[in-house]
Amino acid sequence: MKLRSKSSGLVALAIVTCFTASGCSVQADNKEGTKAGQKDTTSAIRIVVNSLGVIFPEGMDENNNPYLSYIEKNTGVQVGVTLPPLNGYDEKLNVMMTSGEPPDLLNTSSPSWFINFVNQKALTPLNDYIDKYGANLKARIPKEAWDNVTVDGKIYAIPSLNEVKGTELIYARKDWLDKLGLRPPRTLQEYTTVMKAFAERDPDGNGQKDTYGLSILERLGRTSPFLGAFGVQMNAWYERDGKLVYSGIMPEMKEALAYLHSLYEQDILDPEFPLNKIDVLGEKIASGKVGLYSAAWSDTRSLIAANRKNDPKAEWIPLDFPIGRSGKHGVYSTSNVRSYNVVPLKSEQAESVVKFLDFIAGPGQQNLKLGFENEVWTKAGGKLSIRFDEHIKQGYRGIYGALADTVDPEMTRDRLKALGEPFKLYENLQQIEGNLMENRFNGPPTPAMGKHQVKLSKLQEETFTRMIAGMSPIEEFDNFVKKWKEAGGDEITGEVNEWWRDTGKQPEK
């Protein structure tokens, strides 16, 4: 099994390497809104948004559904929607931005994409429009988020907020632990022992060595709790000796990568991890091949629920975060900005765009987040009840609501509890929020990030993946640090520390 599994992992890695290298291309279907040109151009806008992978009910699409009609009726703004393929989404936005007639609103979750077009002076400053037409945006978006989209005093995007402060926590099969006579692990060493047993001791009882001790996503996704045991997280900045240092070049990251490589060498880590997109990992969990992994807080309603449906005997429990030898533990904290809504300089519809987003952030927020009252939810005696079938059917509303998401802690609590007590969604978030590792850089993307972040991210993803899979020695990390600094990392570090000083967050000596 070892030779066969390792060879499949190397094949997967070769494919991933092609995807991240220059000169390789990936083809995907191009799905665009078709009704933008058919609508009245008075107060009409063309928007490009992330589909979030949603499915529309039969007879509906992104330009024809009750929630879009609801927004249009209440704003007087006609909206033509384009949903590019998820694969290569930001590249598609690049093409649109350089076209003769770009859309009026583009939404991206990439800080480097945003700042790159700020650098090119290709985006409309929105201060005056927000002052006139964005009362709800001003009231419901905190200063910290506005600071993230403000450059030289000008607001170049309307931010959508992250409703949750963190994402990952570890879930494990308690029935597998019980069968193998194991207790829930607490230290990193105990985790290693459990994962090794899950990989080698036939926890599913089928007589075959076909289970994984740990499975993760491509690009080192779903590794946060294990990195946290070494006191580091991906793509974060930490204070060292009074300065901010990028996590990816810290010695602690090298130690974490060495640990993950050791799991790979012992056949504990899924050798196909370089190709594990979320649907691939989800299938492995649902089919009972994985008994321990870093889950998203909502996986109890999706991937884990699918496994329990296939195997009613499966019992999953959340675990305490693994503690490393130095006592460190935790998971990454999300940025307060979930995505950026920008208006190209060539657009003449900034007023309508702001009116559109202001309604979503204000009066429209409840219906777009919960669904239509009496169709999806009801409230009696202060308790919210949700019809889950309708909640799922009308889930496409999220592509609009996510454009200008704001945070209402009470609504979040009530909604998550109403979606099912057995799934512990709200409790999961509480556990995560009690173990967050703070990213000390929370300012707007710097100019150098716009120039260098994409290539630096590819360099990091490819190097780290190769190191874990044994295609490059762990010592390659030192060479990566040198390349990262020379390829723009030092320039970014200088700008980050300039922000650190200018904002007064650098501690006094």
Coordinates of C-alpha atoms in Angstrom, one line a residue:
M1 CA 0.0 0.0 0.0
K2 CA 2.8 2.4 0.8
L3 CA 4.3 2.3 -2.7
R4 CA 0.9 2.5 -4.4
S5 CA -0.3 5.4 -2.1
K6 CA 2.8 7.4 -2.4
S7 CA 2.9 7.1 -6.2
S8 CA -0.6 8.4 -6.4
G9 CA 0.3 11.3 -4.2
L10 CA 3.3 12.1 -6.4
V11 CA 1.1 12.1 -9.5
A12 CA -1.3 14.4 -7.7
L13 CA 1.5 16.7 -6.8
A14 CA 2.8 16.8 -10.4
I15 CA -0.7 17.9 -11.5
V16 CA -0.9 20.6 -8.8
T17 CA 2.6 21.8 -9.7
C18 CA 1.4 22.3 -13.3
F19 CA -1.6 24.3 -12.1
T20 CA 0.5 26.6 -10.1
A21 CA 3.3 27.1 -12.7
S22 CA 3.3 29.6 -15.5
G23 CA 2.4 28.3 -18.9
C24 CA -0.2 25.8 -17.6
S25 CA -3.9 26.5 -18.1
V26 CA -7.2 25.2 -16.8
Q27 CA -10.3 25.4 -18.9
A28 CA -13.7 25.9 -17.3
D29 CA -17.2 26.6 -18.6
N30 CA -18.0 30.3 -18.7
K31 CA -21.4 31.0 -17.2
E32 CA -22.4 34.6 -17.4
G33 CA -25.7 36.4 -16.8
T34 CA -27.7 36.9 -19.9
K35 CA -30.3 39.4 -18.9
A36 CA -28.2 42.5 -18.2
G37 CA -28.6 43.8 -21.7
Q38 CA -32.3 43.1 -21.7
K39 CA -33.2 45.4 -18.8
D40 CA -34.1 49.0 -18.6
T41 CA -30.8 50.9 -18.4
T42 CA -32.3 53.6 -16.2
S43 CA -30.7 53.0 -12.8
A44 CA -29.4 49.7 -14.1
I45 CA -26.2 48.1 -13.0
R46 CA -24.1 45.1 -14.1
I47 CA -22.6 43.2 -11.3
V48 CA -20.1 40.3 -11.2
V49 CA -20.2 38.2 -8.0
N50 CA -19.1 34.8 -6.7
S51 CA -21.6 32.1 -7.1
L52 CA -20.6 30.4 -3.9
G53 CA -21.4 27.2 -5.6
V54 CA -25.1 27.6 -5.1
I55 CA -27.8 25.8 -7.1
F56 CA -30.9 27.6 -8.2
P57 CA -34.3 26.0 -8.1
E58 CA -35.7 24.8 -11.4
G59 CA -37.0 27.7 -13.5
M60 CA -34.8 30.3 -11.7
D61 CA -31.3 31.7 -12.2
E62 CA -29.1 34.5 -11.0
N63 CA -31.2 37.1 -13.0
N64 CA -34.6 35.6 -12.4
N65 CA -35.6 34.8 -8.8
P66 CA -37.7 36.3 -6.0
Y67 CA -34.8 37.6 -4.0
L68 CA -33.3 39.7 -6.8
S69 CA -36.8 41.0 -7.6
Y70 CA -37.1 41.9 -3.9
I71 CA -33.9 44.0 -4.1
E72 CA -34.8 45.7 -7.3
K73 CA -38.3 46.6 -6.1
N74 CA -36.9 48.2 -2.9
T75 CA -34.0 50.0 -4.5
G76 CA -35.3 51.1 -7.9
V77 CA -32.1 49.6 -9.3
Q78 CA -32.3 47.1 -12.1
V79 CA -29.5 44.5 -11.7
G80 CA -27.8 42.3 -14.3
V81 CA -25.8 39.5 -12.7
T82 CA -22.8 37.6 -14.0
L83 CA -21.5 34.5 -12.2
P84 CA -18.0 33.6 -13.5
P85 CA -16.6 30.1 -13.0
L86 CA -15.2 29.6 -9.5
N87 CA -12.0 28.2 -11.1
G88 CA -10.0 31.2 -12.2
Y89 CA -12.5 33.7 -10.8
D90 CA -10.1 36.6 -10.2
E91 CA -8.5 36.0 -13.6
K92 CA -11.9 36.5 -15.1
L93 CA -12.3 39.8 -13.2
N94 CA -8.9 40.9 -14.6
V95 CA -10.2 40.4 -18.1
M96 CA -13.4 42.4 -17.3
M97 CA -11.5 45.2 -15.7
T98 CA -9.4 45.7 -18.9
S99 CA -12.3 45.6 -21.2
G100 CA -13.7 48.7 -22.8
E101 CA -16.9 48.5 -20.8
P102 CA -16.3 46.9 -17.4
P103 CA -19.2 46.0 -15.1
D104 CA -20.4 48.5 -12.6
L105 CA -19.6 46.3 -9.5
L106 CA -17.1 43.5 -9.1
N107 CA -16.8 41.5 -5.9
T108 CA -13.5 39.8 -4.9
S109 CA -12.2 38.2 -1.7
S110 CA -8.6 38.8 -2.8
P111 CA -6.9 41.7 -1.0
S112 CA -4.0 41.6 -3.5
W113 CA -6.5 41.9 -6.4
F114 CA -8.1 44.8 -4.8
I115 CA -5.0 46.7 -4.0
N116 CA -3.5 46.0 -7.5
F117 CA -6.3 47.9 -9.1
V118 CA -6.1 50.7 -6.5
N119 CA -2.4 51.0 -7.5
Q120 CA -3.5 51.2 -11.2
K121 CA -5.9 54.0 -10.3
A122 CA -8.7 52.0 -12.0
L123 CA -11.3 52.1 -9.2
T124 CA -13.8 54.8 -8.2
P125 CA -13.3 56.6 -4.8
L126 CA -16.7 56.1 -3.1
N127 CA -16.5 58.5 -0.1
D128 CA -19.0 61.0 -1.5
Y129 CA -21.5 58.3 -2.7
I130 CA -21.4 56.6 0.7
D131 CA -22.0 59.9 2.5
K132 CA -25.1 60.5 0.3
Y133 CA -26.5 57.1 -0.2
G134 CA -24.9 54.7 2.3
A135 CA -26.5 55.5 5.7
N136 CA -26.9 51.8 6.5
L137 CA -23.4 51.0 5.3
K138 CA -21.9 53.7 7.6
A139 CA -24.0 52.6 10.6
R140 CA -23.3 48.8 10.3
I141 CA -19.7 48.6 9.1
P142 CA -17.1 49.3 11.8
K143 CA -14.2 51.7 11.4
E144 CA -11.7 48.8 11.3
A145 CA -13.3 47.4 8.1
W146 CA -13.4 50.8 6.5
D147 CA -9.7 51.2 7.3
N148 CA -9.1 48.0 5.3
V149 CA -10.5 49.6 2.1
T150 CA -9.2 53.1 2.5
V151 CA -6.0 54.3 0.8
D152 CA -4.7 57.8 1.2
G153 CA -8.1 58.8 2.7
K154 CA -10.1 57.5 -0.2
I155 CA -12.5 54.5 0.1
Y156 CA -12.1 52.3 -2.9
A157 CA -14.4 49.4 -1.9
I158 CA -17.4 48.7 0.2
P159 CA -16.5 45.8 2.4
S160 CA -18.6 42.7 3.2
L161 CA -17.9 41.5 6.8
N162 CA -17.0 38.1 8.1
E163 CA -19.8 37.0 10.3
V164 CA -17.5 34.4 12.0
K165 CA -14.1 35.1 13.6
G166 CA -12.6 31.7 12.9
T167 CA -13.4 28.6 10.9
E168 CA -11.6 25.4 11.9
L169 CA -11.9 22.9 14.7
I170 CA -11.0 19.2 14.8
Y171 CA -13.8 16.5 14.7
A172 CA -13.1 12.8 15.2
R173 CA -15.0 9.5 15.1
K174 CA -15.7 8.6 18.7
D175 CA -16.9 5.1 17.7
W176 CA -13.4 4.5 16.1
L177 CA -11.7 5.8 19.3
D178 CA -13.8 3.4 21.4
K179 CA -13.3 0.5 19.1
L180 CA -9.5 0.9 19.3
G181 CA -9.4 1.6 23.0
L182 CA -8.2 5.2 22.6
R183 CA -9.1 8.3 24.5
P184 CA -9.7 11.7 22.8
P185 CA -6.2 13.2 22.2
R186 CA -5.0 16.4 23.7
T187 CA -1.3 16.8 23.0
L188 CA 0.2 16.7 19.5
Q189 CA 1.9 13.4 20.4
E190 CA -1.4 11.9 21.5
Y191 CA -2.9 13.1 18.2
T192 CA -0.2 11.4 16.3
T193 CA -0.8 8.1 18.1
V194 CA -4.6 8.3 17.4
M195 CA -4.1 9.2 13.7
K196 CA -1.5 6.3 13.3
A197 CA -4.1 3.9 14.8
F198 CA -6.8 5.2 12.4
A199 CA -4.5 4.6 9.5
E200 CA -3.2 1.1 10.5
R201 CA -5.6 -0.7 12.8
D202 CA -8.7 -1.1 10.6
P203 CA -11.1 1.2 12.5
D204 CA -14.0 0.6 10.1
G205 CA -13.6 -3.2 10.5
N206 CA -13.7 -4.1 6.8
G207 CA -10.4 -6.0 6.9
Q208 CA -8.7 -3.5 4.6
K209 CA -6.1 -0.9 5.1
D210 CA -8.1 1.9 3.4
T211 CA -8.6 4.6 6.0
Y212 CA -6.6 7.8 6.5
G213 CA -5.2 9.0 9.8
L214 CA -5.6 12.6 8.6
S215 CA -6.7 14.2 5.4
I216 CA -6.3 17.8 4.4
L217 CA -7.1 20.1 1.5
E218 CA -4.9 21.2 -1.4
R219 CA -2.7 24.2 -0.7
L220 CA -2.5 23.1 3.0
G221 CA -6.1 23.8 3.7
R222 CA -7.6 22.4 6.9
T223 CA -4.2 22.3 8.7
S224 CA -4.8 25.2 11.0
P225 CA -5.0 23.4 14.4
F226 CA -1.8 21.4 13.6
L227 CA 0.1 24.6 12.6
G228 CA -1.3 26.2 15.8
A229 CA 0.5 23.6 17.9
F230 CA 3.7 25.1 16.6
G231 CA 2.6 28.7 17.3
V232 CA 2.0 29.7 13.7
Q233 CA -0.7 30.0 11.0
M234 CA -0.7 30.5 7.3
N235 CA -0.6 34.0 5.8
A236 CA -0.3 35.8 9.1
W237 CA 2.0 38.4 10.7
Y238 CA 3.3 38.1 14.2
E239 CA 5.4 40.4 16.4
R240 CA 9.0 39.4 17.0
D241 CA 11.4 41.8 18.7
G242 CA 9.1 44.7 18.1
K243 CA 8.6 44.1 14.4
L244 CA 6.0 42.2 12.4
V245 CA 7.3 39.1 10.7
Y246 CA 5.5 37.0 8.0
S247 CA 4.5 33.6 9.4
G248 CA 5.5 31.7 6.2
I249 CA 9.2 32.4 6.8
M250 CA 9.3 31.8 10.5
P251 CA 11.3 28.8 12.0
E252 CA 8.0 27.6 13.6
M253 CA 6.6 27.1 10.1
K254 CA 9.5 24.9 9.2
E255 CA 8.9 22.8 12.3
A256 CA 5.2 22.5 11.4
L257 CA 6.0 21.4 7.8
A258 CA 8.5 18.8 9.1
Y259 CA 5.8 17.4 11.3
L260 CA 3.3 17.1 8.4
H261 CA 6.0 15.5 6.3
S262 CA 6.6 12.9 9.1
L263 CA 2.9 12.1 8.9
Y264 CA 3.2 11.6 5.1
E265 CA 6.2 9.4 5.5
Q266 CA 4.4 7.2 8.0
D267 CA 1.4 6.8 5.7
I268 CA -0.7 8.6 8.2
L269 CA -1.5 11.6 6.0
D270 CA -3.6 11.1 2.9
P271 CA -1.1 10.9 0.1
E272 CA -3.6 12.4 -2.4
F273 CA -3.8 15.7 -0.4
P274 CA -2.4 17.8 -3.2
L275 CA -5.6 17.2 -5.2
N276 CA -8.1 17.3 -2.4
K277 CA -10.5 20.0 -3.3
I278 CA -13.4 20.4 -0.8
D279 CA -15.7 18.0 -2.8
V280 CA -13.0 15.3 -2.9
L281 CA -12.3 15.6 0.8
G282 CA -16.1 15.7 1.5
E283 CA -16.5 12.4 -0.4
K284 CA -13.8 10.7 1.6
I285 CA -15.4 11.8 4.9
A286 CA -18.9 10.9 3.7
S287 CA -17.8 7.4 2.6
G288 CA -16.1 6.7 5.9
K289 CA -12.4 6.9 4.9
V290 CA -11.6 9.7 7.3
G291 CA -12.1 9.6 11.0
L292 CA -10.3 12.7 12.1
Y293 CA -9.8 16.0 10.3
S294 CA -9.9 19.8 10.8
A295 CA -13.5 20.5 10.1
A296 CA -15.2 23.8 9.3
W297 CA -17.6 24.8 12.1
S298 CA -20.5 24.1 9.8
D299 CA -19.4 20.6 8.7
T300 CA -21.6 18.9 11.2
R301 CA -24.5 19.9 9.0
S302 CA -22.8 18.8 5.7
L303 CA -19.8 16.5 5.4
I304 CA -20.2 14.9 8.9
A305 CA -24.0 14.7 8.5
A306 CA -23.5 12.9 5.1
N307 CA -21.2 10.3 6.8
R308 CA -23.8 9.7 9.5
K309 CA -26.5 9.2 6.9
N310 CA -24.3 6.6 5.2
D311 CA -23.3 5.0 8.5
P312 CA -25.8 5.5 11.3
K313 CA -23.3 4.0 13.8
A314 CA -20.8 6.9 13.1
E315 CA -20.4 9.2 16.1
W316 CA -18.4 12.4 15.7
I317 CA -17.2 14.6 18.6
P318 CA -15.2 17.9 18.6
L319 CA -11.7 17.6 20.1
D320 CA -9.6 20.1 22.1
F321 CA -7.0 21.7 19.9
P322 CA -3.7 19.9 19.9
I323 CA -1.1 21.3 22.2
G324 CA 2.5 21.4 21.0
R325 CA 5.6 20.7 23.1
S326 CA 5.9 24.4 24.0
G327 CA 2.3 24.5 25.1
K328 CA 1.1 26.4 22.1
H329 CA -2.3 25.8 20.4
G330 CA -4.9 27.6 18.4
V331 CA -6.4 28.3 15.0
Y332 CA -6.3 31.2 12.5
S333 CA -8.5 34.3 12.9
T334 CA -10.4 35.5 9.9
S335 CA -10.0 39.1 8.6
N336 CA -12.9 41.3 9.4
V337 CA -13.3 41.9 5.7
R338 CA -14.8 39.0 3.8
S339 CA -14.8 40.5 0.4
Y340 CA -14.4 43.8 -1.5
N341 CA -17.0 45.5 -3.7
V342 CA -15.4 47.8 -6.2
V343 CA -16.7 50.2 -8.9
P344 CA -14.4 50.5 -11.9
L345 CA -13.4 54.1 -12.8
K346 CA -15.1 53.7 -16.2
S347 CA -18.5 53.0 -14.6
E348 CA -21.0 55.8 -14.3
Q349 CA -23.3 53.9 -11.9
A350 CA -21.5 54.4 -8.5
E351 CA -24.6 56.0 -7.1
S352 CA -26.8 53.0 -8.0
V353 CA -24.2 50.5 -6.8
V354 CA -24.1 52.2 -3.3
K355 CA -27.9 52.3 -3.1
F356 CA -28.0 48.6 -4.0
L357 CA -25.4 47.6 -1.4
D358 CA -26.9 49.9 1.2
F359 CA -30.2 48.1 1.0
I360 CA -28.5 44.7 1.3
A361 CA -26.6 45.8 4.4
G362 CA -29.7 47.5 6.0
P363 CA -33.4 46.8 5.4
G364 CA -32.7 43.7 3.2
Q365 CA -30.2 42.0 5.6
Q366 CA -32.8 39.9 7.5
N367 CA -34.5 38.5 4.5
L368 CA -31.3 37.9 2.6
K369 CA -29.7 36.1 5.6
L370 CA -32.7 34.2 7.0
G371 CA -35.0 34.0 4.0
F372 CA -38.5 35.2 3.6
E373 CA -40.6 35.2 6.8
N374 CA -43.3 32.5 6.9
E375 CA -41.7 30.8 4.0
V376 CA -38.3 29.9 5.5
W377 CA -38.7 31.0 9.1
T378 CA -41.1 32.0 11.8
K379 CA -40.6 33.4 15.3
A380 CA -42.8 32.7 18.3
G381 CA -42.1 33.5 22.0
G382 CA -38.8 35.0 21.0
K383 CA -37.6 31.6 19.5
L384 CA -36.7 31.3 15.8
S385 CA -37.8 28.3 13.9
I386 CA -36.5 27.4 10.4
R387 CA -37.9 25.1 7.8
F388 CA -34.7 23.4 6.7
D389 CA -36.1 22.3 3.3
E390 CA -37.0 25.8 2.3
H391 CA -33.8 27.2 3.9
I392 CA -31.8 24.9 1.5
K393 CA -34.1 25.6 -1.5
Q394 CA -33.8 29.3 -1.1
G395 CA -30.1 29.2 -0.2
Y396 CA -29.2 31.0 -3.5
R397 CA -30.1 34.2 -1.7
G398 CA -26.7 34.1 -0.2
I399 CA -25.0 35.3 -3.4
Y400 CA -26.7 38.7 -2.9
G401 CA -26.6 38.8 0.9
A402 CA -22.9 38.0 1.0
L403 CA -22.1 41.2 -1.0
A404 CA -22.7 43.4 2.0
D405 CA -22.8 41.1 4.9
T406 CA -22.9 42.8 8.3
V407 CA -22.6 41.3 11.8
D408 CA -25.6 40.9 14.1
P409 CA -24.6 38.6 17.0
E410 CA -28.1 38.0 18.1
M411 CA -29.3 37.0 14.6
T412 CA -26.2 34.8 14.2
R413 CA -26.9 33.0 17.5
D414 CA -30.7 32.6 16.8
R415 CA -30.1 31.4 13.3
L416 CA -27.5 28.9 14.1
K417 CA -29.4 27.4 17.0
A418 CA -32.5 27.2 14.9
L419 CA -30.7 25.3 12.2
G420 CA -30.4 22.3 14.6
E421 CA -29.3 21.9 18.2
P422 CA -27.8 18.4 17.4
F423 CA -25.3 20.0 15.0
K424 CA -23.8 22.4 17.6
L425 CA -23.1 25.1 15.1
Y426 CA -23.1 28.0 17.6
E427 CA -21.2 26.0 20.1
N428 CA -18.6 25.2 17.5
L429 CA -18.0 28.9 16.8
Q430 CA -17.7 29.6 20.5
Q431 CA -15.0 26.9 20.9
I432 CA -13.1 28.3 17.9
E433 CA -13.4 31.9 19.1
G434 CA -11.9 31.0 22.4
N435 CA -8.7 29.7 20.7
L436 CA -7.9 32.3 18.0
M437 CA -4.4 33.3 17.2
E438 CA -4.3 37.0 16.3
N439 CA -2.9 38.2 13.0
R440 CA -1.2 41.4 14.0
F441 CA -1.5 43.0 10.6
N442 CA -5.1 44.2 10.0
G443 CA -4.6 47.2 7.8
P444 CA -5.4 47.7 4.1
P445 CA -3.4 45.6 1.6
T446 CA -0.1 47.4 0.9
P447 CA 1.0 48.5 -2.6
A448 CA 3.7 45.8 -2.7
M449 CA 1.1 43.2 -1.9
G450 CA -0.7 44.2 -5.1
K451 CA 2.5 43.7 -7.0
H452 CA 3.9 40.5 -5.5
Q453 CA 1.3 38.6 -3.4
V454 CA 0.0 36.3 -6.2
K455 CA 3.5 35.0 -7.2
L456 CA 4.6 34.8 -3.6
S457 CA 1.5 32.8 -2.7
K458 CA 2.2 30.4 -5.6
L459 CA 5.8 30.0 -4.5
Q460 CA 4.7 29.2 -1.0
E461 CA 2.0 26.8 -1.9
E462 CA 4.2 24.8 -4.3
T463 CA 7.2 24.7 -2.0
F464 CA 5.3 23.7 1.1
T465 CA 3.4 21.0 -0.8
R466 CA 6.6 19.5 -2.2
M467 CA 8.3 19.6 1.2
I468 CA 5.4 17.7 2.9
A469 CA 5.3 15.1 0.1
G470 CA 9.0 14.5 0.2
M471 CA 9.7 15.9 -3.2
S472 CA 11.9 18.5 -1.7
P473 CA 13.9 18.2 1.5
I474 CA 12.8 20.1 4.6
E475 CA 16.1 22.1 4.2
E476 CA 14.6 23.6 1.1
F477 CA 12.7 25.9 3.5
D478 CA 15.7 28.1 4.0
N479 CA 16.1 28.5 0.2
F480 CA 12.4 29.4 0.1
V481 CA 12.8 32.1 2.7
K482 CA 15.6 33.6 0.6
K483 CA 13.5 33.5 -2.6
W484 CA 10.4 34.9 -0.8
K485 CA 12.4 37.9 0.5
E486 CA 14.0 38.6 -2.9
A487 CA 10.8 38.2 -4.9
G488 CA 9.0 41.1 -3.0
G489 CA 8.6 39.7 0.5
D490 CA 11.1 42.2 1.9
E491 CA 9.3 45.1 0.2
I492 CA 5.9 43.9 1.7
T493 CA 7.5 43.5 5.1
G494 CA 8.8 47.1 5.0
E495 CA 5.4 48.4 4.2
V496 CA 3.7 46.3 6.8
N497 CA 6.0 47.6 9.5
E498 CA 5.6 51.1 8.3
W499 CA 1.8 50.6 8.9
W500 CA 2.7 49.1 12.3
R501 CA 4.6 52.3 13.2
D502 CA 2.2 54.8 11.7
T503 CA -0.9 53.3 13.4
G504 CA 0.9 53.5 16.7
K505 CA 0.5 49.7 17.3
Q506 CA 4.2 49.1 17.5
P507 CA 5.1 48.9 21.2
E508 CA 7.3 51.6 22.6
K509 CA 10.8 50.6 23.3

